[in-house]
Short mmCIF file of C-alpha atoms in Angstrom, two decimals:
data_model
loop_
_atom_site.label_atom_id
_atom_site.label_comp_id
_atom_site.label_asym_id
_atom_site.label_seq_id
_atom_site.Cartn_x
_atom_site.Cartn_y
_atom_site.Cartn_z
CA MET A 1 21.41 62.07 12.16
CA ILE A 2 21.56 59.77 9.14
CA GLN A 3 18.37 57.79 8.67
CA PRO A 4 18.77 54.07 7.85
CA ASP A 5 18.00 53.03 4.29
CA ALA A 6 15.30 50.50 3.43
CA ARG A 7 17.73 47.57 3.48
CA THR A 8 18.95 48.41 6.98
CA LYS A 9 15.39 48.96 8.19
CA LEU A 10 14.46 45.51 6.93
CA LEU A 11 17.46 43.87 8.58
CA ASP A 12 16.74 45.66 11.85
CA ALA A 13 13.13 44.53 11.61
CA ALA A 14 14.27 40.96 10.98
CA ILE A 15 16.19 40.98 14.26
CA ASP A 16 13.08 41.93 16.21
CA VAL A 17 10.39 40.03 14.33
CA ILE A 18 12.23 36.72 13.85
CA ARG A 19 13.37 36.59 17.46
CA ALA A 20 9.77 37.17 18.55
CA GLN A 21 7.94 34.74 16.27
CA GLY A 22 10.53 32.53 14.57
CA TYR A 23 11.83 32.38 11.03
CA CYS A 24 9.22 30.15 9.41
CA ALA A 25 6.31 32.10 10.89
CA THR A 26 7.74 35.41 9.68
CA THR A 27 6.52 36.60 6.29
CA VAL A 28 7.87 39.20 3.93
CA ASP A 29 4.77 41.23 4.70
CA ASP A 30 5.59 41.07 8.43
CA LEU A 31 9.08 42.38 7.77
CA CYS A 32 7.90 45.15 5.47
CA ARG A 33 5.26 46.22 7.99
CA ALA A 34 7.76 46.30 10.85
CA ALA A 35 10.33 48.15 8.76
CA GLY A 36 7.81 50.60 7.31
CA VAL A 37 8.79 49.86 3.71
CA THR A 38 7.02 48.46 0.67
CA LYS A 39 7.29 44.93 -0.62
CA GLY A 40 8.86 46.40 -3.74
CA ALA A 41 11.63 47.80 -1.55
CA PHE A 42 12.13 44.37 -0.03
CA PHE A 43 12.60 42.67 -3.38
CA HIS A 44 14.79 45.50 -4.59
CA HIS A 45 17.30 44.56 -1.89
CA PHE A 46 16.70 40.81 -1.47
CA THR A 47 15.79 38.14 -3.98
CA SER A 48 13.92 36.13 -1.33
CA LYS A 49 13.21 35.80 2.36
CA ASP A 50 16.03 33.26 2.57
CA ALA A 51 18.49 35.73 1.03
CA MET A 52 17.36 38.30 3.58
CA ALA A 53 17.96 35.77 6.40
CA VAL A 54 21.56 35.22 5.30
CA ALA A 55 22.10 38.98 5.28
CA ALA A 56 20.32 39.29 8.64
CA ALA A 57 22.73 36.82 10.27
CA GLN A 58 25.66 39.00 9.16
CA HIS A 59 23.80 42.14 10.22
CA TRP A 60 23.27 40.58 13.66
CA THR A 61 27.04 40.11 13.94
CA ASP A 62 27.68 43.66 12.73
CA VAL A 63 25.23 45.07 15.30
CA THR A 64 26.32 42.99 18.30
CA ALA A 65 30.09 42.89 17.78
CA PRO A 66 30.64 46.55 18.79
CA LEU A 67 28.55 45.98 21.94
CA PHE A 68 30.81 43.15 23.06
CA GLU A 69 34.00 44.90 21.94
CA ALA A 70 33.16 47.90 24.13
CA ALA A 71 31.93 45.86 27.11
CA PRO A 72 33.65 46.44 30.46
CA TYR A 73 34.72 42.83 30.96
CA HIS A 74 37.75 43.45 28.73
CA ALA A 75 39.28 45.85 31.27
CA ASP A 76 40.29 43.32 33.94
CA PRO A 77 43.99 42.43 33.69
CA ASP A 78 43.35 38.83 34.78
CA PRO A 79 42.16 36.55 31.92
CA ALA A 80 40.12 34.24 34.16
CA ARG A 81 38.25 37.21 35.63
CA ARG A 82 37.68 38.53 32.10
CA VAL A 83 36.00 35.28 31.06
CA LEU A 84 33.88 35.22 34.21
CA ALA A 85 32.98 38.87 33.70
CA TYR A 86 31.89 38.01 30.15
CA VAL A 87 29.39 35.49 31.53
CA ALA A 88 28.25 38.07 34.10
CA PHE A 89 27.78 40.56 31.26
CA ARG A 90 25.62 38.05 29.37
CA LYS A 91 23.57 37.43 32.52
CA ALA A 92 23.09 41.17 33.07
CA MET A 93 21.64 41.42 29.55
CA LEU A 94 18.73 39.25 30.71
CA THR A 95 17.55 41.74 33.32
CA ASP A 96 14.13 43.35 32.82
CA ARG A 97 13.92 42.50 29.13
CA PRO A 98 11.27 40.49 27.30
CA LEU A 99 12.42 37.02 26.24
CA PRO A 100 12.86 37.78 22.53
CA GLU A 101 15.05 40.80 23.24
CA PHE A 102 17.85 38.88 24.90
CA THR A 103 17.83 35.84 22.64
CA CYS A 104 20.12 35.37 19.66
CA LEU A 105 18.84 35.90 16.11
CA ALA A 106 21.30 33.40 14.67
CA GLY A 107 20.43 30.82 17.31
CA THR A 108 16.72 31.32 16.68
CA MET A 109 17.00 30.95 12.91
CA VAL A 110 19.36 27.98 12.85
CA GLN A 111 17.03 25.86 14.99
CA GLU A 112 14.42 26.03 12.23
CA THR A 113 16.63 26.01 9.14
CA TYR A 114 19.70 23.86 9.84
CA ASP A 115 18.53 20.96 7.65
CA THR A 116 16.37 22.69 5.06
CA HIS A 117 18.32 25.88 4.34
CA PRO A 118 22.07 25.19 4.36
CA GLU A 119 22.96 28.73 3.34
CA ILE A 120 21.11 30.12 6.38
CA ARG A 121 22.66 27.46 8.62
CA GLU A 122 26.14 28.44 7.43
CA ALA A 123 25.45 32.15 7.98
CA CYS A 124 24.13 31.50 11.49
CA GLY A 125 27.04 29.21 12.28
CA ALA A 126 29.49 31.86 11.14
CA SER A 127 27.83 34.35 13.47
CA ILE A 128 27.68 32.13 16.57
CA LEU A 129 31.08 30.46 16.12
CA GLY A 130 32.64 33.77 15.15
CA HIS A 131 31.54 35.21 18.47
CA ALA A 132 32.88 32.14 20.26
CA ARG A 133 36.29 32.76 18.67
CA THR A 134 36.50 36.16 20.34
CA LEU A 135 36.64 34.37 23.71
CA ILE A 136 39.46 31.98 22.81
CA PRO A 137 42.47 34.20 23.70
CA ASP A 138 41.17 34.96 27.20
CA ILE A 139 40.13 31.36 27.79
CA GLN A 140 43.51 30.11 26.60
CA ALA A 141 45.34 32.50 28.90
CA ALA A 142 43.14 31.48 31.84
CA LEU A 143 43.69 27.79 31.17
CA ASP A 144 47.44 28.31 30.83
CA ALA A 145 47.56 30.17 34.15
CA ALA A 146 45.67 27.33 35.80
CA GLY A 147 47.94 24.67 34.29
CA ARG A 148 45.07 23.11 32.33
CA THR A 149 47.29 22.16 29.41
CA THR A 150 45.11 19.32 28.14
CA LEU A 151 41.96 21.40 27.66
CA SER A 152 41.03 23.08 24.38
CA ALA A 153 40.27 26.79 24.60
CA ARG A 154 38.32 26.59 21.34
CA SER A 155 36.17 23.74 22.65
CA LEU A 156 35.51 25.59 25.91
CA ALA A 157 34.56 28.75 24.02
CA ILE A 158 32.06 26.74 21.97
CA PHE A 159 30.76 25.06 25.14
CA THR A 160 30.21 28.49 26.66
CA GLN A 161 28.11 29.50 23.67
CA SER A 162 26.19 26.20 23.67
CA THR A 163 25.30 26.80 27.32
CA LEU A 164 24.05 30.31 26.56
CA GLN A 165 22.13 29.27 23.44
CA GLY A 166 20.54 26.37 25.32
CA ALA A 167 19.67 28.71 28.17
CA PHE A 168 17.80 30.96 25.76
CA VAL A 169 15.83 28.02 24.36
CA LEU A 170 14.87 26.75 27.82
CA ALA A 171 13.94 30.25 28.96
CA LYS A 172 11.55 30.42 26.01
CA ALA A 173 10.23 26.93 26.75
CA GLY A 174 9.55 27.85 30.37
CA GLY A 175 8.50 31.41 29.67
CA ASP A 176 10.92 32.46 32.37
CA PRO A 177 14.16 34.47 31.93
CA THR A 178 15.40 33.30 35.33
CA ILE A 179 16.04 29.89 33.76
CA ALA A 180 18.70 31.50 31.56
CA ALA A 181 20.10 33.43 34.52
CA ASP A 182 20.45 30.21 36.52
CA CYS A 183 22.29 28.60 33.59
CA CYS A 184 24.72 31.53 33.60
CA ASP A 185 25.34 30.94 37.30
CA HIS A 186 26.05 27.24 36.73
CA LEU A 187 28.38 28.10 33.85
CA THR A 188 30.22 30.55 36.12
CA ARG A 189 30.70 27.92 38.80
CA TYR A 190 32.04 25.44 36.25
CA LEU A 191 34.49 27.95 34.81
CA GLU A 192 35.65 28.96 38.29
CA GLN A 193 36.57 25.35 38.97
CA LEU A 194 38.48 25.07 35.71
CA PHE A 195 40.42 28.26 36.36
CA ILE A 196 41.66 27.18 39.80
CA LYS A 197 45.33 26.31 39.47
CA ASP A 198 45.87 22.60 38.96
CA THR A 199 48.21 21.67 41.79
CA ALA A 200 48.76 18.22 40.29
CA GLN A 201 50.81 19.72 37.49
#
């Protein structure tokens, strides 16, 4: 088995440490300690903590994209059921996991950096909105089948992500993962209503 290099260890550590304690509270020393590497190794790979954060947002995408690509919700032949199964998959990821482990690295970082670190904001936005784009074809097909010709699949994909990201924040605020699970249930009910065929068409 190939062992990860120092750069990958640091990026993996960033996913865990930043989700647990936030970006601003995380120091280079924290990351080096969690990764088991020296500070010299850190600065060999990254010019600053901010540069590491930009790379970490891309690493988050690289790590999570295969998980979603291989997820079982893609198998259903019906696009509406695929979208609903996606939400169910996200809800299942909440089960029996500590709060930081089911939250989004990009969503966590952008809340703290959107105004002060535009390069981090852009990297986080690319990660979150890039994931939203993966939902657009299924959402578009589901809307078409329901006759919802005036609705934007892109906007609904972004709304889906905003609901999930907000659910993570509120789960942290309440210290209770069931808050996020309830938000998934409400999102499911809303989508079910949208995907019912519009008989007025």
